Coordinates of C-alpha atoms (C1' of nucleotides) in Angstrom, one line a residue:
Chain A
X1 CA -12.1 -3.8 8.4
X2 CA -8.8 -2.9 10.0
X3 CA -7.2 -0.5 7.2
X4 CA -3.3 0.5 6.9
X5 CA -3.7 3.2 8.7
X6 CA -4.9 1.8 11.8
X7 CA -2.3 -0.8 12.0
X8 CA 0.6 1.9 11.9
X9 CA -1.2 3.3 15.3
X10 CA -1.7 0.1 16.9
X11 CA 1.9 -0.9 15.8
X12 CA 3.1 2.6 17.4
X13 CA 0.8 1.8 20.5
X14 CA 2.5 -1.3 20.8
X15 CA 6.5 0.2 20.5
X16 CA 5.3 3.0 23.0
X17 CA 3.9 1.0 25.8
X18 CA 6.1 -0.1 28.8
X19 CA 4.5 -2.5 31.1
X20 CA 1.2 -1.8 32.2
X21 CA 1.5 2.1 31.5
X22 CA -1.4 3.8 29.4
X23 CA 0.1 5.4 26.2
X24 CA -1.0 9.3 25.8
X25 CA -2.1 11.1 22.8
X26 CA 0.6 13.6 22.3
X27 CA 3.6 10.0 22.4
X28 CA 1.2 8.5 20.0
X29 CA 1.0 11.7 17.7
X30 CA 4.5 12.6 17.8
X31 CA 5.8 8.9 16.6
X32 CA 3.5 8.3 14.0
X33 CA 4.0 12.4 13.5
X34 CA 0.7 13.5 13.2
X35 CA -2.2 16.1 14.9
X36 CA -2.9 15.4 18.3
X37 CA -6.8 15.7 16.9
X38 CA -6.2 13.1 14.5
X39 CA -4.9 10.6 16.9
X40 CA -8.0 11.5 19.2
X41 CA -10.1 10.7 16.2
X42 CA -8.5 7.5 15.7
X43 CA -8.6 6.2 18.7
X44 CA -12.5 6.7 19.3
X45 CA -12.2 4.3 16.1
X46 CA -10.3 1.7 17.6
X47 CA -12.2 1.5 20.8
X48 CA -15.2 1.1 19.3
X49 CA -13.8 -2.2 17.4
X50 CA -12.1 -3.0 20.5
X51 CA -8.8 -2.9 19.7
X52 CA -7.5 -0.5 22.5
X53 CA -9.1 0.5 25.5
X54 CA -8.9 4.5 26.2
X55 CA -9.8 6.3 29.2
X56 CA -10.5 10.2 28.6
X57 CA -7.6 12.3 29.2
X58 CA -5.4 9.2 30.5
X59 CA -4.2 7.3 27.5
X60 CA -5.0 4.3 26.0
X61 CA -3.6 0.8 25.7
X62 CA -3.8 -2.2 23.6
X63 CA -6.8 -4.8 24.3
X64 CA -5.7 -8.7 23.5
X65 CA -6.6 -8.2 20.3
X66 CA -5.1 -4.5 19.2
X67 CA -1.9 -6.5 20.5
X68 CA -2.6 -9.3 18.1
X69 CA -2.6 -7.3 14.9
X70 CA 0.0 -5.1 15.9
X71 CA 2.6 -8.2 16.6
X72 CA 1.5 -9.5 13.4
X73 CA 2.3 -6.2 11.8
X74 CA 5.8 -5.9 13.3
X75 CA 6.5 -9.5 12.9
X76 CA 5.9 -8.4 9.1
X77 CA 7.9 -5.7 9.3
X78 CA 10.9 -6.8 10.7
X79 CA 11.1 -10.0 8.9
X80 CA 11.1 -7.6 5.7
X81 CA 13.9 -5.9 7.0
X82 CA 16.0 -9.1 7.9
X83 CA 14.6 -10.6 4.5
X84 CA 15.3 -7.4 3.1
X85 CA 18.8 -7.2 4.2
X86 CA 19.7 -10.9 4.0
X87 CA 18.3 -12.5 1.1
X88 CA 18.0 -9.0 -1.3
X89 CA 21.1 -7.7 -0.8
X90 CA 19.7 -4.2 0.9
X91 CA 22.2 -1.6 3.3
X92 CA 20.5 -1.6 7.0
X93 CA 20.0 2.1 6.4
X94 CA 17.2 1.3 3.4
X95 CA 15.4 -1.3 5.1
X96 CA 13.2 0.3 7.5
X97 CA 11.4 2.9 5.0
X98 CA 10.7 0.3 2.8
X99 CA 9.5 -2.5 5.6
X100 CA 7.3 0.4 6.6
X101 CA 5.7 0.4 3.2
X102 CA 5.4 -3.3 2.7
X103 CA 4.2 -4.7 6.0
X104 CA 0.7 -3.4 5.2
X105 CA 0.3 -5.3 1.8
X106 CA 2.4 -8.9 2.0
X107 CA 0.0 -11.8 2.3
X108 CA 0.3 -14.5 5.0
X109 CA 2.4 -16.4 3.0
X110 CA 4.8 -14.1 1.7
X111 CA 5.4 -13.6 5.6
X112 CA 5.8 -17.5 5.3
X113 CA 7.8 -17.6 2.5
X114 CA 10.4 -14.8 4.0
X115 CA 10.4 -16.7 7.5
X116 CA 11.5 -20.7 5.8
X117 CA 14.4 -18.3 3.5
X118 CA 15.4 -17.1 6.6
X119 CA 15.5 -20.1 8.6
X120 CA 12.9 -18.2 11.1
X121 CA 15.0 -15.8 12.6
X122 CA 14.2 -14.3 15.9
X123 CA 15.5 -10.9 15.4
X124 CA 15.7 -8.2 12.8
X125 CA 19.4 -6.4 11.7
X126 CA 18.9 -3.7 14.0
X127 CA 18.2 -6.4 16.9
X128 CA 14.5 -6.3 17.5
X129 CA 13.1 -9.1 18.5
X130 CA 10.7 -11.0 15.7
X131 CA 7.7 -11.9 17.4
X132 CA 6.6 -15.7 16.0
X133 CA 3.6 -16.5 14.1
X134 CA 2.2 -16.8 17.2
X135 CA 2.7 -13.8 19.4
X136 CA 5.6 -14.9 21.4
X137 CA 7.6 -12.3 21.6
X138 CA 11.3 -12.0 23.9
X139 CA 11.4 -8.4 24.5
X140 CA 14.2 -7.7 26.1
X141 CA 15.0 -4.0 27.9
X142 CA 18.7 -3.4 27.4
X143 CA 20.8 0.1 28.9
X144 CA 21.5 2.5 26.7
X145 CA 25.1 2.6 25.7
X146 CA 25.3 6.8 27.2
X147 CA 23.9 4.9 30.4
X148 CA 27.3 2.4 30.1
X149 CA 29.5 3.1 33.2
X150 CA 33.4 3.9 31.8
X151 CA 35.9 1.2 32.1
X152 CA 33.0 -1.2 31.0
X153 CA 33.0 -3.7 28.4
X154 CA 29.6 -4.1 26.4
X155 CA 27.9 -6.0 23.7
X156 CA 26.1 -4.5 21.3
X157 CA 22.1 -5.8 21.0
X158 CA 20.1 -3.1 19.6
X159 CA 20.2 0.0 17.3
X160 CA 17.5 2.3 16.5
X161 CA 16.2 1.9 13.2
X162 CA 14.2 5.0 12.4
X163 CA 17.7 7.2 11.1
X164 CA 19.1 6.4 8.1
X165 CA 21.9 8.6 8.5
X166 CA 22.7 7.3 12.0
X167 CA 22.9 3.7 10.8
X168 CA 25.4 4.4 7.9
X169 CA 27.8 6.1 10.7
X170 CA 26.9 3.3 13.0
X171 CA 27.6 0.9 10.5
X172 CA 31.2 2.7 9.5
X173 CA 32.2 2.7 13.4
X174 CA 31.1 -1.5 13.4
X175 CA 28.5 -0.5 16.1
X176 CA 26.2 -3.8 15.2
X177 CA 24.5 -5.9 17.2
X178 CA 27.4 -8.1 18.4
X179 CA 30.1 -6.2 18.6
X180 CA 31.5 -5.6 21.4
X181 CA 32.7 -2.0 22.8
X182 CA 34.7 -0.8 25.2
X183 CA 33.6 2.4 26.7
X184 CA 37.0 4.5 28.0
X185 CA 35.6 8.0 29.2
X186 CA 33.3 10.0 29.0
X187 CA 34.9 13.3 28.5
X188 CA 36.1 16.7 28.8
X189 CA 32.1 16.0 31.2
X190 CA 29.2 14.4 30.0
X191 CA 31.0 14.8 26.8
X192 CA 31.4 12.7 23.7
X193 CA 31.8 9.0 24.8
X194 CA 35.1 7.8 24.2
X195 CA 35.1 4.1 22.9
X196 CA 37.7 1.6 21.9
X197 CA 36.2 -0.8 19.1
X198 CA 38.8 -3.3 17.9
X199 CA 41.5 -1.8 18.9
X200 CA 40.2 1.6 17.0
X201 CA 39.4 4.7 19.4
X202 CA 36.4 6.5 18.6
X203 CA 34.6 9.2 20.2
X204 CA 30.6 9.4 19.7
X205 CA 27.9 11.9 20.6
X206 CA 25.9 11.0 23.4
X207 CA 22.8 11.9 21.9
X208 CA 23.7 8.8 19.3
X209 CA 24.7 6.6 22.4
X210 CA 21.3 7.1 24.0
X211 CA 20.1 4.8 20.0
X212 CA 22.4 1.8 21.1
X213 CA 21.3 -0.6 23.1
X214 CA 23.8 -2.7 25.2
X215 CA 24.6 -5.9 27.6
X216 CA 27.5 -4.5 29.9
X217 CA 29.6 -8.1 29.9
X218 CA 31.8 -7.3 32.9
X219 CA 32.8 -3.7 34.6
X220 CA 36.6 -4.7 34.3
X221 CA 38.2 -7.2 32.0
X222 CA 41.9 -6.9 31.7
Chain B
X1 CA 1.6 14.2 -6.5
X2 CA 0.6 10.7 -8.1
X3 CA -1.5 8.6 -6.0
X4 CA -1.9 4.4 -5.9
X5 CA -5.2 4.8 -7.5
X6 CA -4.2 7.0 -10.0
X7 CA -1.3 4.0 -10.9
X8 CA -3.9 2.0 -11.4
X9 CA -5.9 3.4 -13.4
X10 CA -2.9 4.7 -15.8
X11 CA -2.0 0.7 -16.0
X12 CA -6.0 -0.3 -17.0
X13 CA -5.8 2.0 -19.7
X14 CA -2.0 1.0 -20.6
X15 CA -3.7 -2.4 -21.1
X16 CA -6.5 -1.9 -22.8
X17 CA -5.2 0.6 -25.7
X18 CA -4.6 -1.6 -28.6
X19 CA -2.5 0.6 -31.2
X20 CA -4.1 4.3 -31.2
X21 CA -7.4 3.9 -30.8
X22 CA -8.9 6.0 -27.2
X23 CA -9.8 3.9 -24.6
X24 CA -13.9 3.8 -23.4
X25 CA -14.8 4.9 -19.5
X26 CA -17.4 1.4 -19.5
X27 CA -14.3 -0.6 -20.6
X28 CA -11.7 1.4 -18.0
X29 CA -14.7 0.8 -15.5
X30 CA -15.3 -2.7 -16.3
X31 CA -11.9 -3.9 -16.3
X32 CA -11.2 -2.2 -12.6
X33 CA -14.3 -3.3 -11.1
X34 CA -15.6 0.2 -10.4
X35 CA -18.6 2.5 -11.5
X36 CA -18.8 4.6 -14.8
X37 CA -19.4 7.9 -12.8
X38 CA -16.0 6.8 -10.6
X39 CA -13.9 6.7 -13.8
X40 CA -15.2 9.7 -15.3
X41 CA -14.1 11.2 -12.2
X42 CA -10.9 9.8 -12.1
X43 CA -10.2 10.8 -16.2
X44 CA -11.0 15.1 -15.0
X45 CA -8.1 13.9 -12.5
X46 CA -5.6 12.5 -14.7
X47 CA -6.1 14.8 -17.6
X48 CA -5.6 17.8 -15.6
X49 CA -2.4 16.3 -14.7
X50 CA -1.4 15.8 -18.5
X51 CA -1.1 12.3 -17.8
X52 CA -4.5 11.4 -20.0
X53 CA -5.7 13.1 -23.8
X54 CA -9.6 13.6 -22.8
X55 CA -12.2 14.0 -25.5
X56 CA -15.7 14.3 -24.3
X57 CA -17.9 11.2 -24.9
X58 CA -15.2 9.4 -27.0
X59 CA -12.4 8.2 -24.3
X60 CA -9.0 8.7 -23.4
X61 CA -5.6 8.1 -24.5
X62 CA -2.2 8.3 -22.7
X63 CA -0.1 11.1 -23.0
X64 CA 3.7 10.2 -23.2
X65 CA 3.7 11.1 -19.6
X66 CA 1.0 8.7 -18.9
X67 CA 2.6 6.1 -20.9
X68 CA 5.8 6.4 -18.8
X69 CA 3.9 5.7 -15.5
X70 CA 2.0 2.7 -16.7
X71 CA 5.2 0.9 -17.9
X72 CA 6.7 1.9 -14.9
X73 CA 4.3 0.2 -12.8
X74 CA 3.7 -2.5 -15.1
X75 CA 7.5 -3.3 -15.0
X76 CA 7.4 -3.2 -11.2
X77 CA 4.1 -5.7 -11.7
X78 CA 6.3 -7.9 -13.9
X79 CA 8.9 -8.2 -12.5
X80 CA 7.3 -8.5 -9.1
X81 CA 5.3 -12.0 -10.5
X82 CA 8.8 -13.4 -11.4
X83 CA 10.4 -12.8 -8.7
X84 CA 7.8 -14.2 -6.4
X85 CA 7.3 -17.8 -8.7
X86 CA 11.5 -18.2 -9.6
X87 CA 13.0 -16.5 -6.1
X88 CA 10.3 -17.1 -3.8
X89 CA 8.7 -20.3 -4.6
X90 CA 5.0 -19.2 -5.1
X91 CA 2.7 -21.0 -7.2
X92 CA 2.2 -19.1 -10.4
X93 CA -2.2 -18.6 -9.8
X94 CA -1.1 -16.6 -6.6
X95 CA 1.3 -13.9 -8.2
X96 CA -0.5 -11.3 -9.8
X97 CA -2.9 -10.9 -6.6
X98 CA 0.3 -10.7 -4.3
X99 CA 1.7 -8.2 -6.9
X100 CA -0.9 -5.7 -7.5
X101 CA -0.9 -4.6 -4.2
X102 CA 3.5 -4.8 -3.8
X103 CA 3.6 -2.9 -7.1
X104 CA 2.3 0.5 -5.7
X105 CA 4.5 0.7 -2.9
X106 CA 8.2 -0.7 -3.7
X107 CA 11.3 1.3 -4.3
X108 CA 13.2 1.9 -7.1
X109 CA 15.8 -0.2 -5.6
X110 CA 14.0 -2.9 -4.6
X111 CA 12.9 -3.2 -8.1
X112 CA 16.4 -3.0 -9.2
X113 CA 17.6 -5.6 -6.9
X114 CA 14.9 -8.0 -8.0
X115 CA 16.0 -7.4 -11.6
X116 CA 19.4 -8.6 -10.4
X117 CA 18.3 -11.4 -9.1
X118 CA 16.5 -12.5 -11.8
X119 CA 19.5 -11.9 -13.9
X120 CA 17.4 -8.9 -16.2
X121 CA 14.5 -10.9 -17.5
X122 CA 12.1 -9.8 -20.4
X123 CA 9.1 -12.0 -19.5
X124 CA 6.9 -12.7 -16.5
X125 CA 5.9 -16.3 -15.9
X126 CA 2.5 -16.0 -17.7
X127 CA 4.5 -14.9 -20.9
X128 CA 3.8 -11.1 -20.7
X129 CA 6.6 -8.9 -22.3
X130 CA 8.5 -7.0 -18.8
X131 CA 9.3 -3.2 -20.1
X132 CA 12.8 -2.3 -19.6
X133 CA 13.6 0.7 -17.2
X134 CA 14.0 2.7 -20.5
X135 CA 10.5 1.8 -21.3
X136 CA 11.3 -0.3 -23.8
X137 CA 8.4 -3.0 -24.3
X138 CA 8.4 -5.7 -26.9
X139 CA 4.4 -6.2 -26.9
X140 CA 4.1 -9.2 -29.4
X141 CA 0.1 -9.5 -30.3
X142 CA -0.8 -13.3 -30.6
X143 CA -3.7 -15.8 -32.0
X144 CA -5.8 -17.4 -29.5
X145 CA -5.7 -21.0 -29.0
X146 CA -9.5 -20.9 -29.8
X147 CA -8.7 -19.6 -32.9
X148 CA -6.0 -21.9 -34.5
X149 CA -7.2 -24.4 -37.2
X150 CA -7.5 -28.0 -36.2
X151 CA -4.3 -29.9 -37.7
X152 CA -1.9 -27.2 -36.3
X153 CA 1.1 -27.3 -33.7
X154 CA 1.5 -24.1 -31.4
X155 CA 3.7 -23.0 -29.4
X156 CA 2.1 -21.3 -25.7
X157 CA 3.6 -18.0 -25.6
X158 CA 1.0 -16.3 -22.9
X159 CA -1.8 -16.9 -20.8
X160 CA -4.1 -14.4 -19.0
X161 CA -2.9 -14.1 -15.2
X162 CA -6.2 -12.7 -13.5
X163 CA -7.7 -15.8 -12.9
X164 CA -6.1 -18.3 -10.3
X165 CA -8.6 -21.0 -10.7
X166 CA -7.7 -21.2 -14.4
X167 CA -4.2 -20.8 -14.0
X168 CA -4.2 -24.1 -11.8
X169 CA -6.5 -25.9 -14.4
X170 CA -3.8 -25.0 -17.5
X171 CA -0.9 -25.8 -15.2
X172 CA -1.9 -29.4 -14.5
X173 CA -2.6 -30.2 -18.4
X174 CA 0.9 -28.0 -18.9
X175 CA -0.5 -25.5 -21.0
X176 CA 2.1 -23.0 -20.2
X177 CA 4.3 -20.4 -22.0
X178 CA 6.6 -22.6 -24.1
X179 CA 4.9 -26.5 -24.3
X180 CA 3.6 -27.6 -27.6
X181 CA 0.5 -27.9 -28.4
X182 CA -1.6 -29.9 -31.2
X183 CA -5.1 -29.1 -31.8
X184 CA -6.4 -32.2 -32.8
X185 CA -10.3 -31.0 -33.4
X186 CA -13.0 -28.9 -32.3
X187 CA -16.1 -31.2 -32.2
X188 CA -18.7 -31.6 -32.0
X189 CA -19.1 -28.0 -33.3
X190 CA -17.2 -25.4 -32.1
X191 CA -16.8 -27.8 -29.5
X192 CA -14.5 -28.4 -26.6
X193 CA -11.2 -28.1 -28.3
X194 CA -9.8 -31.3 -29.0
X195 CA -5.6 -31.1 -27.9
X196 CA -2.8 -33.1 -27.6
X197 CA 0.1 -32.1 -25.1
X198 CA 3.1 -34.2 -25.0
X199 CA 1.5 -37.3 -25.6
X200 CA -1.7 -37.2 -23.2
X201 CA -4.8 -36.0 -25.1
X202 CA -7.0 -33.0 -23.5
X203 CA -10.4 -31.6 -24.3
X204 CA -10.8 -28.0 -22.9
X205 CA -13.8 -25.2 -22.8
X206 CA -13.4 -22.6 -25.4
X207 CA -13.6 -20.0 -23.2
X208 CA -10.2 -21.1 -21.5
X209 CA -8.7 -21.1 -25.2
X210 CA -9.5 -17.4 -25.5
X211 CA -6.8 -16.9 -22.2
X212 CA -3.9 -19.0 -24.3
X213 CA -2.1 -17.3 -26.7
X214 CA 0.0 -19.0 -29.0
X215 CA 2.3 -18.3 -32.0
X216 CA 1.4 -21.3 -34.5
X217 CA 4.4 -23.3 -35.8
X218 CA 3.3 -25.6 -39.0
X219 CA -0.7 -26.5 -40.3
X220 CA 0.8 -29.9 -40.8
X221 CA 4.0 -31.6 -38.8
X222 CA 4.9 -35.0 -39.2
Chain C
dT1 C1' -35.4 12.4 -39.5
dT2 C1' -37.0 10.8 -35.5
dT3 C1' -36.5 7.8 -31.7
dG4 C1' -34.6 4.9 -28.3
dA5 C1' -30.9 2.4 -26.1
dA6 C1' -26.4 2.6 -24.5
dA7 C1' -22.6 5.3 -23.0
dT8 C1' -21.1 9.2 -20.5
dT9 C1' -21.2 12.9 -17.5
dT10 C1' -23.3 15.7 -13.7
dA11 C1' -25.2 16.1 -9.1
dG12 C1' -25.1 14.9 -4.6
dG13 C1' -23.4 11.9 -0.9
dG14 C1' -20.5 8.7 2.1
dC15 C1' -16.4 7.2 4.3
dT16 C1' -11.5 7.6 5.8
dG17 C1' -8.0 10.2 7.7
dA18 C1' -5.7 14.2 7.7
dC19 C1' -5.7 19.4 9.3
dT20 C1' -6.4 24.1 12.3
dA21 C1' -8.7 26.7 15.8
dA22 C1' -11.1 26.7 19.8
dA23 C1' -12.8 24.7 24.0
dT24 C1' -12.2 21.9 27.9
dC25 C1' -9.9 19.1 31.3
dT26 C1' -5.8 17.8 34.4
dA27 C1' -2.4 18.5 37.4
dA28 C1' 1.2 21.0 39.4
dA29 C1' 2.7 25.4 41.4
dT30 C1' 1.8 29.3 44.1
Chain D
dA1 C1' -7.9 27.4 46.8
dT2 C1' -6.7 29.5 42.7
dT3 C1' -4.1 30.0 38.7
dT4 C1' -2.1 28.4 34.7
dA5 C1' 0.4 25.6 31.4
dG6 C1' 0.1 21.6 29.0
dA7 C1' -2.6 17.9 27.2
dT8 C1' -6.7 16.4 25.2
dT9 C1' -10.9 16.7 22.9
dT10 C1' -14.5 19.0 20.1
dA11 C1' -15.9 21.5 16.0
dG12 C1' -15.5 22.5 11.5
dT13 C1' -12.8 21.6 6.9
dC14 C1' -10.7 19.4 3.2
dA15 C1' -8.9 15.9 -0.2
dG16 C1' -9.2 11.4 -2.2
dC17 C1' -11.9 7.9 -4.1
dC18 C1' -15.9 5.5 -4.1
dC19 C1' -21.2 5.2 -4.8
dT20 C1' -26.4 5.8 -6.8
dA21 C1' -29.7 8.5 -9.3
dA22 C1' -30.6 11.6 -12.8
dA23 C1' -29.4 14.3 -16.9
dT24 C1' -27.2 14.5 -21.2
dT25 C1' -25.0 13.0 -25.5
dT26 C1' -24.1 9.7 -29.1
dC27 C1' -25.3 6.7 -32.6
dA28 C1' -27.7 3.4 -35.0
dA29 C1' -32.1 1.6 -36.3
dA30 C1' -36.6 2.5 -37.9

DNA sequence: TTTGAAATTTAGGGCTGACTAAATCTAAAT
DNA sequence: ATTTAGATTTAGTCAGCCCTAAATTTCAAA
């Protein structure tokens, strides 16, 4: 029996791995913020059903079918937020708290019902990729817009989901997936990014810049 | 700090409390499919919150407290089966599964935004009286269609939602909150129950008339 | 009034998933 | 090669909610 609880690690598993790398305890424990023993005493559960694969002191990582459940989960999840957003009317700020909650409890065809509403969508409001009802998934790694060179032009993809309060400024400064930004400076050094946003001039923390994910469309344009 | 189970058991009790009499452990126990010892447990719990009244051997009875949860998640039920037959498109058998595991776990604004929706409704699609946020419920107590004399026209008002397989069955002969029905006979004694629906003449078990509740109109029309 | 069946509660345990404190292992720096 | 800081695991608890078996209470029938 695969209980709520073990889906949220094998869906934070999942959002922590890059490539082939074995996820540690303390990444696990910090995103799902809990113990580092309690993650330890999870995992030996999830090994023993096979879901991950852990090697003492080095991490863990997802076997075919710990990857299975937790696409299903976050195809669940951010087809609530999308459905969430789209059909029910939600702010993108709401949307993630309350996916969170309902992706453990939806039935199979509630997931089907939300996806033929939708017109199955391939990505969430925040720009997450949707994985399909059968695990195909394009995840795609985009720069950080703090990483964006100045002078650039970019396109907004992605925005972290997991701050309220970030999204609602996000959302006031049009920084959605879409739009697209010009980055001016970075000043007085390292300093607050200084962007131009249909026609508006902004200036953003770079510690916020680092949670937007870009496509830099061309280093110059007029 | 209230807990999922607790919801549950505050809505058993909601339900089975008819006017002010206290409510039996075997009958809580029964009706939520768990042991005696289990709800005895779960009644030191609850009364120590001031949720329950608690007399020793004779049952329980909601406080105003209590009373206030249950309708609370009985709205969220409610309005949740609605929602899921007029918005989403589900089949009205699969609903109250689908919603007594959403109930526990959405928002206050999710609930509000389905109200919307649904343009502020007062009944679900099995006929049951939806309490209002105030907690407000208009709980109309009606005859059985077992029980109404042969000759008579009724009117379907509600029909017990915990049994899919049954709620197909009265679907395809139309039984449903609103249609008209004629009881034509109950033969050969005490019989199947003889009916007429909108023309087509029906014969049904009279265990399934127990789960159809009906407001009679005349003993004898046309 | 006694007795017995049914209802209820008590006693004792299991499982899940969290925690803190303490022990152990790893890996990098001296 | 040794030290040491950080990461990880082990050990021991706890709370929630379920269970069975046994004890107790109630109530109605004899």
């Amino acid at each position: 029996m695969i209980t709520h609880a073990m889906e949220d690690y094998l869906k934070a598993i999942y959002l922590l791995q890059k490539g082939e790398e074995k996820v540690s305890t303390t990444a696990i424990a910090e995103q799902m913020n809990v113990s580092a023993p309690s993650v330890t005493g999870m995992i030996r559960k999830l090994t023993t059903m096979g879901l991950i694969d852990h090697t003492s002191y080095q991490g863990v990582q997802l076997t075919e079918g710990g990857k299975k459940v937790a696409k299903e989960v976050l195809r669940h999840h951010r087809l609530l937020e999308l459905y969430l957003v789209e059909i029910m009317g939600f702010t993108w700020d709401k949307v993630h708290d309350e996916a969170d909650k309902l992706e453990h409890v939806i039935s199979e065809e509630f997931e089907e019902k939300m996806s033929d509403a939708l017109g199955h969508p391939t990505t969430d409001p925040h720009g997450h990729a949707i994985p399909a009802k059968d695990g195909a998934v394009k995840e795609v790694s985009y720069e950080t817009l703090a990483e964006v060179e100045p002078g650039s032009f970019a396109t907004v993809e992605q925005v972290n989901d997991n701050n309220p309060e970030m999204l609602r400024y996000l959302d006031n400064l049009e920084i959605v997936p879409g739009a697209l930004v010009q980055v001016v400076a970075k000043e007085p050094f390292n300093g607050p990014l200084h962007l131009k946003i249909d026609q508006a001039e902004h200036f953003i923390g770079l510690e916020v810049a680092h949670n937007v994910f870009v496509e830099v469309s061309e280093k110059e344009a007029n």
